[in-house]
Structures are given as structure tokens and as C-alpha cells.
C-alpha atoms as a PDB file:
ATOM      1  CA  MET A   1     -31.631 -16.961  68.043  1.00  0.00           C
ATOM      2  CA  ILE A   2     -28.001 -17.988  68.433  1.00  0.00           C
ATOM      3  CA  VAL A   3     -28.170 -19.875  65.132  1.00  0.00           C
ATOM      4  CA  SER A   4     -29.586 -16.818  63.405  1.00  0.00           C
ATOM      5  CA  LEU A   5     -26.790 -14.626  64.728  1.00  0.00           C
ATOM      6  CA  ALA A   6     -24.228 -17.152  63.514  1.00  0.00           C
ATOM      7  CA  LEU A   7     -25.759 -17.188  60.071  1.00  0.00           C
ATOM      8  CA  VAL A   8     -25.736 -13.393  59.937  1.00  0.00           C
ATOM      9  CA  ALA A   9     -22.090 -13.297  61.005  1.00  0.00           C
ATOM     10  CA  ALA A  10     -21.146 -15.895  58.427  1.00  0.00           C
ATOM     11  CA  ALA A  11     -23.003 -13.983  55.758  1.00  0.00           C
ATOM     12  CA  GLY A  12     -21.175 -10.818  56.782  1.00  0.00           C
ATOM     13  CA  VAL A  13     -17.786 -12.551  56.498  1.00  0.00           C
ATOM     14  CA  PHE A  14     -18.769 -13.875  53.073  1.00  0.00           C
ATOM     15  CA  VAL A  15     -19.763 -10.395  51.915  1.00  0.00           C
ATOM     16  CA  VAL A  16     -16.461  -8.913  53.150  1.00  0.00           C
ATOM     17  CA  VAL A  17     -14.402 -11.621  51.441  1.00  0.00           C
ATOM     18  CA  ALA A  18     -16.384 -11.283  48.220  1.00  0.00           C
ATOM     19  CA  THR A  19     -16.029  -7.506  48.322  1.00  0.00           C
ATOM     20  CA  ARG A  20     -12.261  -7.786  48.777  1.00  0.00           C
ATOM     21  CA  LYS A  21     -12.029 -10.169  45.848  1.00  0.00           C
ATOM     22  CA  VAL A  22     -14.047  -7.796  43.673  1.00  0.00           C
ATOM     23  CA  VAL A  23     -11.870  -4.846  44.696  1.00  0.00           C
ATOM     24  CA  LYS A  24      -8.697  -6.879  44.018  1.00  0.00           C
ATOM     25  CA  LEU A  25     -10.042  -7.995  40.649  1.00  0.00           C
ATOM     26  CA  THR A  26     -10.968  -4.426  39.760  1.00  0.00           C
ATOM     27  CA  ARG A  27      -7.458  -3.234  40.610  1.00  0.00           C
ATOM     28  CA  ILE A  28      -5.940  -5.963  38.439  1.00  0.00           C
ATOM     29  CA  GLU A  29      -8.256  -5.076  35.580  1.00  0.00           C
ATOM     30  CA  LEU A  30      -7.371  -1.397  35.953  1.00  0.00           C
ATOM     31  CA  GLU A  31      -3.658  -2.221  35.920  1.00  0.00           C
ATOM     32  CA  VAL A  32      -4.077  -4.386  32.821  1.00  0.00           C
ATOM     33  CA  ALA A  33      -6.086  -1.660  31.125  1.00  0.00           C
ATOM     34  CA  LYS A  34      -3.395   0.890  32.053  1.00  0.00           C
ATOM     35  CA  GLN A  35      -0.670  -1.305  30.597  1.00  0.00           C
ATOM     36  CA  GLN A  36      -2.669  -1.841  27.415  1.00  0.00           C
ATOM     37  CA  THR A  37      -3.216   1.907  27.082  1.00  0.00           C
ATOM     38  CA  GLU A  38       0.506   2.576  27.525  1.00  0.00           C
ATOM     39  CA  GLU A  39       1.326  -0.066  24.907  1.00  0.00           C
ATOM     40  CA  VAL A  40      -1.108   1.477  22.415  1.00  0.00           C
ATOM     41  CA  ARG A  41       0.372   4.918  23.109  1.00  0.00           C
ATOM     42  CA  ARG A  42       3.894   3.565  22.576  1.00  0.00           C
ATOM     43  CA  GLN A  43       2.928   1.887  19.301  1.00  0.00           C
ATOM     44  CA  ASN A  44       1.201   5.045  18.060  1.00  0.00           C
ATOM     45  CA  LEU A  45       4.344   7.035  18.845  1.00  0.00           C
ATOM     46  CA  GLU A  46       6.487   4.545  16.913  1.00  0.00           C
ATOM     47  CA  ILE A  47       4.141   4.723  13.923  1.00  0.00           C
ATOM     48  CA  GLU A  48       4.156   8.526  14.058  1.00  0.00           C
ATOM     49  CA  GLN A  49       7.949   8.579  14.090  1.00  0.00           C
ATOM     50  CA  ALA A  50       8.074   6.050  11.257  1.00  0.00           C
ATOM     51  CA  VAL A  51       5.859   8.040   8.884  1.00  0.00           C
ATOM     52  CA  SER A  52       6.828  11.582   9.894  1.00  0.00           C
ATOM     53  CA  PRO A  53       9.107  13.525   7.503  1.00  0.00           C
ATOM     54  CA  ARG A  54      12.837  13.695   8.187  1.00  0.00           C
ATOM     55  CA  ILE A  55      13.963  16.955   9.786  1.00  0.00           C
ATOM     56  CA  LEU A  56      17.631  17.981   9.722  1.00  0.00           C
ATOM     57  CA  ASP A  57      18.971  20.013  12.641  1.00  0.00           C
ATOM     58  CA  GLN A  58      20.880  22.925  11.116  1.00  0.00           C
ATOM     59  CA  SER A  59      22.150  24.546  14.303  1.00  0.00           C
ATOM     60  CA  ASP A  60      25.615  22.943  14.513  1.00  0.00           C
ATOM     61  CA  LEU A  61      28.039  23.693  11.669  1.00  0.00           C
ATOM     62  CA  SER A  62      31.270  23.058  13.585  1.00  0.00           C
ATOM     63  CA  ALA A  63      32.029  19.732  11.870  1.00  0.00           C
ATOM     64  CA  LEU A  64      31.492  21.169   8.373  1.00  0.00           C
ATOM     65  CA  LYS A  65      33.129  24.600   8.541  1.00  0.00           C
ATOM     66  CA  PRO A  66      36.718  23.250   8.474  1.00  0.00           C
ATOM     67  CA  PHE A  67      35.949  22.080   4.914  1.00  0.00           C
ATOM     68  CA  ALA A  68      34.486  25.406   3.705  1.00  0.00           C
ATOM     69  CA  GLY A  69      34.973  25.836  -0.026  1.00  0.00           C
ATOM     70  CA  SER A  70      34.526  22.118  -0.709  1.00  0.00           C
ATOM     71  CA  GLU A  71      32.134  20.915  -3.376  1.00  0.00           C
ATOM     72  CA  ALA A  72      29.072  18.741  -2.852  1.00  0.00           C
ATOM     73  CA  LEU A  73      26.658  17.210  -5.345  1.00  0.00           C
ATOM     74  CA  ILE A  74      23.191  16.439  -3.949  1.00  0.00           C
ATOM     75  CA  LEU A  75      20.950  14.075  -5.891  1.00  0.00           C
ATOM     76  CA  PHE A  76      17.350  13.411  -4.918  1.00  0.00           C
ATOM     77  CA  ILE A  77      14.442  11.403  -6.246  1.00  0.00           C
ATOM     78  CA  PRO A  78      11.257  13.165  -7.426  1.00  0.00           C
ATOM     79  CA  ASP A  79       9.528  12.882  -4.064  1.00  0.00           C
ATOM     80  CA  PHE A  80       8.389  15.820  -1.938  1.00  0.00           C
ATOM     81  CA  GLU A  81       9.837  14.561   1.340  1.00  0.00           C
ATOM     82  CA  ALA A  82      13.178  13.568  -0.221  1.00  0.00           C
ATOM     83  CA  ARG A  83      13.410  16.862  -2.106  1.00  0.00           C
ATOM     84  CA  ARG A  84      12.752  18.798   1.103  1.00  0.00           C
ATOM     85  CA  LEU A  85      15.458  16.891   2.972  1.00  0.00           C
ATOM     86  CA  ALA A  86      17.872  17.483   0.090  1.00  0.00           C
ATOM     87  CA  GLY A  87      17.104  21.188   0.383  1.00  0.00           C
ATOM     88  CA  GLN A  88      17.807  21.100   4.116  1.00  0.00           C
ATOM     89  CA  ILE A  89      21.175  19.431   3.493  1.00  0.00           C
ATOM     90  CA  SER A  90      21.970  21.973   0.792  1.00  0.00           C
ATOM     91  CA  LEU A  91      21.139  24.860   3.113  1.00  0.00           C
ATOM     92  CA  LEU A  92      23.252  23.350   5.889  1.00  0.00           C
ATOM     93  CA  LEU A  93      26.293  22.989   3.626  1.00  0.00           C
ATOM     94  CA  ASP A  94      25.760  26.444   2.149  1.00  0.00           C
ATOM     95  CA  MET A  95      25.755  27.997   5.629  1.00  0.00           C
ATOM     96  CA  ALA A  96      29.016  26.131   6.331  1.00  0.00           C
ATOM     97  CA  GLY A  97      30.627  27.682   3.243  1.00  0.00           C
ATOM     98  CA  TRP A  98      30.414  24.691   0.884  1.00  0.00           C
ATOM     99  CA  LYS A  99      29.749  24.942  -2.861  1.00  0.00           C
ATOM    100  CA  VAL A 100      26.593  22.928  -3.494  1.00  0.00           C
ATOM    101  CA  THR A 101      25.093  21.590  -6.720  1.00  0.00           C
ATOM    102  CA  MET A 102      21.605  20.064  -6.580  1.00  0.00           C
ATOM    103  CA  ARG A 103      20.189  17.797  -9.236  1.00  0.00           C
ATOM    104  CA  PRO A 104      17.018  15.698  -9.378  1.00  0.00           C
ATOM    105  CA  GLU A 105      17.781  12.092 -10.248  1.00  0.00           C
ATOM    106  CA  THR A 106      15.620  10.002 -12.541  1.00  0.00           C
ATOM    107  CA  VAL A 107      17.394   6.686 -11.966  1.00  0.00           C
ATOM    108  CA  ASP A 108      16.769   4.566  -8.891  1.00  0.00           C
ATOM    109  CA  ILE A 109      18.224   5.764  -5.593  1.00  0.00           C
ATOM    110  CA  ARG A 110      18.180   3.424  -2.629  1.00  0.00           C
ATOM    111  CA  ASP A 111      16.067   4.336   0.387  1.00  0.00           C
ATOM    112  CA  GLY A 112      17.867   6.496   2.919  1.00  0.00           C
ATOM    113  CA  VAL A 113      20.740   8.949   2.509  1.00  0.00           C
ATOM    114  CA  TYR A 114      24.113   7.952   1.052  1.00  0.00           C
ATOM    115  CA  VAL A 115      27.243  10.086   1.284  1.00  0.00           C
ATOM    116  CA  GLU A 116      30.025   9.020  -1.086  1.00  0.00           C
ATOM    117  CA  HIS A 117      33.597  10.144  -1.633  1.00  0.00           C
ATOM    118  CA  VAL A 118      36.072   9.117  -4.321  1.00  0.00           C
ATOM    119  CA  TRP A 119      38.461   6.571  -2.866  1.00  0.00           C
ATOM    120  CA  ALA A 120      41.286   7.003  -5.387  1.00  0.00           C
ATOM    121  CA  THR A 121      41.823   9.245  -8.410  1.00  0.00           C
ATOM    122  CA  ILE A 122      44.852   7.398  -9.785  1.00  0.00           C
ATOM    123  CA  LYS A 123      44.342   5.602 -13.068  1.00  0.00           C
ATOM    124  CA  TYR A 124      45.621   2.044 -13.099  1.00  0.00           C
ATOM    125  CA  GLY A 125      47.943   1.310 -15.996  1.00  0.00           C
ATOM    126  CA  ASP A 126      49.103   4.923 -16.137  1.00  0.00           C
ATOM    127  CA  PRO A 127      52.878   5.083 -15.489  1.00  0.00           C
ATOM    128  CA  GLU A 128      52.525   8.404 -13.686  1.00  0.00           C
ATOM    129  CA  SER A 129      49.914   6.990 -11.327  1.00  0.00           C
ATOM    130  CA  SER A 130      52.198   4.170 -10.236  1.00  0.00           C
ATOM    131  CA  LYS A 131      54.912   6.453  -8.906  1.00  0.00           C
ATOM    132  CA  PRO A 132      55.257   6.217  -5.096  1.00  0.00           C
ATOM    133  CA  GLU A 133      54.985   9.969  -4.596  1.00  0.00           C
ATOM    134  CA  ARG A 134      51.787  10.074  -6.660  1.00  0.00           C
ATOM    135  CA  ILE A 135      50.284   7.177  -4.692  1.00  0.00           C
ATOM    136  CA  ASP A 136      51.206   8.809  -1.382  1.00  0.00           C
ATOM    137  CA  ALA A 137      49.744  12.154  -2.442  1.00  0.00           C
ATOM    138  CA  ASP A 138      46.525  10.506  -3.612  1.00  0.00           C
ATOM    139  CA  ARG A 139      46.236   8.587  -0.326  1.00  0.00           C
ATOM    140  CA  LYS A 140      46.401  11.839   1.617  1.00  0.00           C
ATOM    141  CA  LEU A 141      43.745  13.424  -0.589  1.00  0.00           C
ATOM    142  CA  SER A 142      41.592  10.345  -0.178  1.00  0.00           C
ATOM    143  CA  ASP A 143      41.838  10.724   3.607  1.00  0.00           C
ATOM    144  CA  VAL A 144      40.604  14.313   3.295  1.00  0.00           C
ATOM    145  CA  ARG A 145      37.704  13.276   1.088  1.00  0.00           C
ATOM    146  CA  ARG A 146      36.767  10.548   3.554  1.00  0.00           C
ATOM    147  CA  ALA A 147      36.857  13.078   6.408  1.00  0.00           C
ATOM    148  CA  LYS A 148      34.510  15.375   4.461  1.00  0.00           C
ATOM    149  CA  ALA A 149      32.030  12.559   3.830  1.00  0.00           C
ATOM    150  CA  SER A 150      32.207  11.422   7.457  1.00  0.00           C
ATOM    151  CA  ALA A 151      31.541  14.965   8.666  1.00  0.00           C
ATOM    152  CA  ILE A 152      28.407  15.256   6.516  1.00  0.00           C
ATOM    153  CA  ALA A 153      27.151  11.802   7.485  1.00  0.00           C
ATOM    154  CA  GLY A 154      27.800  12.523  11.154  1.00  0.00           C
ATOM    155  CA  VAL A 155      25.777  15.743  11.125  1.00  0.00           C
ATOM    156  CA  ILE A 156      22.886  14.008   9.352  1.00  0.00           C
ATOM    157  CA  ALA A 157      22.989  11.068  11.775  1.00  0.00           C
ATOM    158  CA  GLN A 158      22.733  13.445  14.749  1.00  0.00           C
ATOM    159  CA  SER A 159      19.181  14.204  13.607  1.00  0.00           C
ATOM    160  CA  LYS A 160      18.381  10.464  13.784  1.00  0.00           C
ATOM    161  CA  ILE A 161      18.206  10.254   9.992  1.00  0.00           C
ATOM    162  CA  GLU A 162      19.351   6.978   8.468  1.00  0.00           C
ATOM    163  CA  VAL A 163      22.557   7.701   6.541  1.00  0.00           C
ATOM    164  CA  THR A 164      25.391   5.620   5.112  1.00  0.00           C
ATOM    165  CA  ALA A 165      28.898   6.854   4.294  1.00  0.00           C
ATOM    166  CA  SER A 166      30.734   4.942   1.576  1.00  0.00           C
ATOM    167  CA  TYR A 167      33.307   5.383  -1.166  1.00  0.00           C
ATOM    168  CA  ALA A 168      33.319   5.205  -4.950  1.00  0.00           C
ATOM    169  CA  THR A 169      36.080   4.320  -7.369  1.00  0.00           C
ATOM    170  CA  SER A 170      37.473   6.843  -9.786  1.00  0.00           C
ATOM    171  CA  ALA A 171      35.968   4.939 -12.724  1.00  0.00           C
ATOM    172  CA  TYR A 172      32.526   5.065 -11.078  1.00  0.00           C
ATOM    173  CA  ALA A 173      32.926   8.767 -10.366  1.00  0.00           C
ATOM    174  CA  ASP A 174      33.774   9.424 -14.024  1.00  0.00           C
ATOM    175  CA  LYS A 175      30.206   8.335 -14.854  1.00  0.00           C
ATOM    176  CA  GLN A 176      28.253   9.446 -11.782  1.00  0.00           C
ATOM    177  CA  TRP A 177      29.826  12.803 -10.916  1.00  0.00           C
ATOM    178  CA  THR A 178      28.746  15.636 -13.219  1.00  0.00           C
ATOM    179  CA  PRO A 179      31.278  16.631 -15.929  1.00  0.00           C
ATOM    180  CA  ASN A 180      31.974  20.016 -14.349  1.00  0.00           C
ATOM    181  CA  LEU A 181      32.444  18.564 -10.859  1.00  0.00           C
ATOM    182  CA  SER A 182      35.845  17.410  -9.647  1.00  0.00           C
ATOM    183  CA  HIS A 183      36.491  14.102  -7.936  1.00  0.00           C
ATOM    184  CA  GLU A 184      37.175  16.057  -4.762  1.00  0.00           C
ATOM    185  CA  ALA A 185      33.439  16.691  -4.474  1.00  0.00           C
ATOM    186  CA  ILE A 186      31.233  14.689  -2.131  1.00  0.00           C
ATOM    187  CA  ARG A 187      28.184  12.990  -3.660  1.00  0.00           C
ATOM    188  CA  ILE A 188      25.015  12.870  -1.543  1.00  0.00           C
ATOM    189  CA  SER A 189      22.037  10.790  -2.676  1.00  0.00           C
ATOM    190  CA  VAL A 190      18.680  11.300  -0.975  1.00  0.00           C
ATOM    191  CA  GLY A 191      16.110   8.545  -1.427  1.00  0.00           C
ATOM    192  CA  LEU A 192      12.825   7.722   0.255  1.00  0.00           C
ATOM    193  CA  LYS A 193      12.656   7.509   4.009  1.00  0.00           C
ATOM    194  CA  PRO A 194      13.227   3.851   4.954  1.00  0.00           C
ATOM    195  CA  MET A 195       9.984   2.369   6.305  1.00  0.00           C
ATOM    196  CA  THR A 196      11.260  -0.498   8.453  1.00  0.00           C
ATOM    197  CA  TYR A 197       8.630  -0.270  11.209  1.00  0.00           C
ATOM    198  CA  PHE A 198       5.887  -2.269   9.464  1.00  0.00           C
ATOM    199  CA  THR A 199       8.385  -4.758   8.018  1.00  0.00           C
ATOM    200  CA  GLN A 200       9.801  -5.410  11.473  1.00  0.00           C
ATOM    201  CA  LYS A 201       6.326  -5.812  12.967  1.00  0.00           C
ATOM    202  CA  ARG A 202       5.446  -8.368  10.314  1.00  0.00           C
ATOM    203  CA  LEU A 203       8.673 -10.223  11.008  1.00  0.00           C
ATOM    204  CA  GLU A 204       7.872 -10.324  14.734  1.00  0.00           C
ATOM    205  CA  GLU A 205       4.423 -11.762  13.961  1.00  0.00           C
ATOM    206  CA  LEU A 206       5.941 -14.490  11.783  1.00  0.00           C
ATOM    207  CA  LYS A 207       8.478 -15.373  14.472  1.00  0.00           C
ATOM    208  CA  ALA A 208       5.708 -15.568  17.097  1.00  0.00           C
ATOM    209  CA  LYS A 209       3.738 -17.982  14.909  1.00  0.00           C
ATOM    210  CA  ASN A 210       6.795 -20.127  14.307  1.00  0.00           C
ATOM    211  CA  PRO A 211       8.835 -20.129  17.542  1.00  0.00           C
ATOM    212  CA  GLY A 212      12.194 -21.798  17.180  1.00  0.00           C
ATOM    213  CA  GLY A 213      11.718 -22.221  13.443  1.00  0.00           C
ATOM    214  CA  ASN A 214      13.367 -20.588  10.467  1.00  0.00           C
ATOM    215  CA  VAL A 215      11.724 -17.494   9.034  1.00  0.00           C
ATOM    216  CA  ILE A 216      12.884 -16.164   5.678  1.00  0.00           C
ATOM    217  CA  PHE A 217      11.683 -12.606   5.340  1.00  0.00           C
ATOM    218  CA  GLY A 218      13.473  -9.931   3.348  1.00  0.00           C
ATOM    219  CA  ASN A 219      17.117  -9.862   4.382  1.00  0.00           C
ATOM    220  CA  GLN A 220      16.531 -11.610   7.719  1.00  0.00           C
END
């Protein structure tokens, strides 16, 4: 009888221990499943953001209004999303009092948005251009043009749109600016939305397969 009671007690302890282990294992599995679900949700959100069209916030014109009356040339590739973004930029500048010219571009435009200003309008070899007062005056105008381009790029960047501000030489502007547009105008090129998400994911996979090794992939 005593032996039987001991066996029953031992069996009961075993059942309790086993039950606790099962409960603990279930909690761990639930936590792992929760983490996996959160990771999938995060990745889906990243993919959604990567493929969603670019939207420009047009509520803040304060950085652009000081340059009201300035000219801007907007070029865009024949793509619906790029054309729509170009239209949003045009509307934004128009509301800020800028004079905007839009033109579809048939030549290649790099992915992203590029805002260019003319760095210098002096012509090298021209005696008039080499005069100190002419150089000083052109430097001041160049500073204004750079400020205009920076203002546009800054407003675009606030909407988390990839944008690059750069400058162009006068000789380049002679070919790329339209004939009826002065070199004081800002040139904005709108290309495809950069799709770096999948490229980066592929790079991470290659690095994981080759830890500590060299991976040559694109520009990295």
C-alpha cells in the first residue's frame, strides 16, 4: 500500500514537471511566432514603402516664397509615377510664385530627383569675364542660384523623397537649358523612383553566405 502511494506521488510529480515544461515550451513557441510575425509585418511595410509612389507634401512654401519670380525647368521621363511627381513639384513652385516650364525628356535621366543650378556664367577667355568686378558679381549670383536649388531640394527631401542638389557649368547649361530659359533658372530632373530595397536585401544575403569575405555587388 505504501509502495503504491509512493508510485502515485512520483507519477504526480512527473506529470506536474512535464506539464510545466510543456507550458514553458508553448510560451517560447508563442514568443518565437510573435517575433516572426512582427518581422514579416516589418518587411511587408518596407516593401510597401519601397514600391509606393512618391508623394510631395505641398503644405509648406516658406522656403520657396523668398525666390518668387524665379524660373524653373522641370524635366521628367515618360513614366506615370515620375510625371506625377514632376507635376507635384510644378504645382508647389507655382503656388510659391515661381515661373515653371515642364518638358518631357527622351534622353536618359538617372533614378531619383536632381536639382541643378548654374555654377558660373562667366565665359573663360573673354576679357570682360576676367575683370574682378565681373567675377565678384557672378559669385554673388551663383550663391543665389545655389540657395534656390537648396531650397527646392530641401522641400523635396522633407517628404522623404531621394533628391540630389548639384551644379552645372555654363557650357553644360548652354546645351541642357532650353534656348528661351536664362542661366538663372533651376533645372529639375525627375527620374524613376530608386528601388534600393531589393538590391540591399540581395547584398545582405550575399554577405551572410560569405562572412568576412569580399562581396562585389553594384557600387558596394
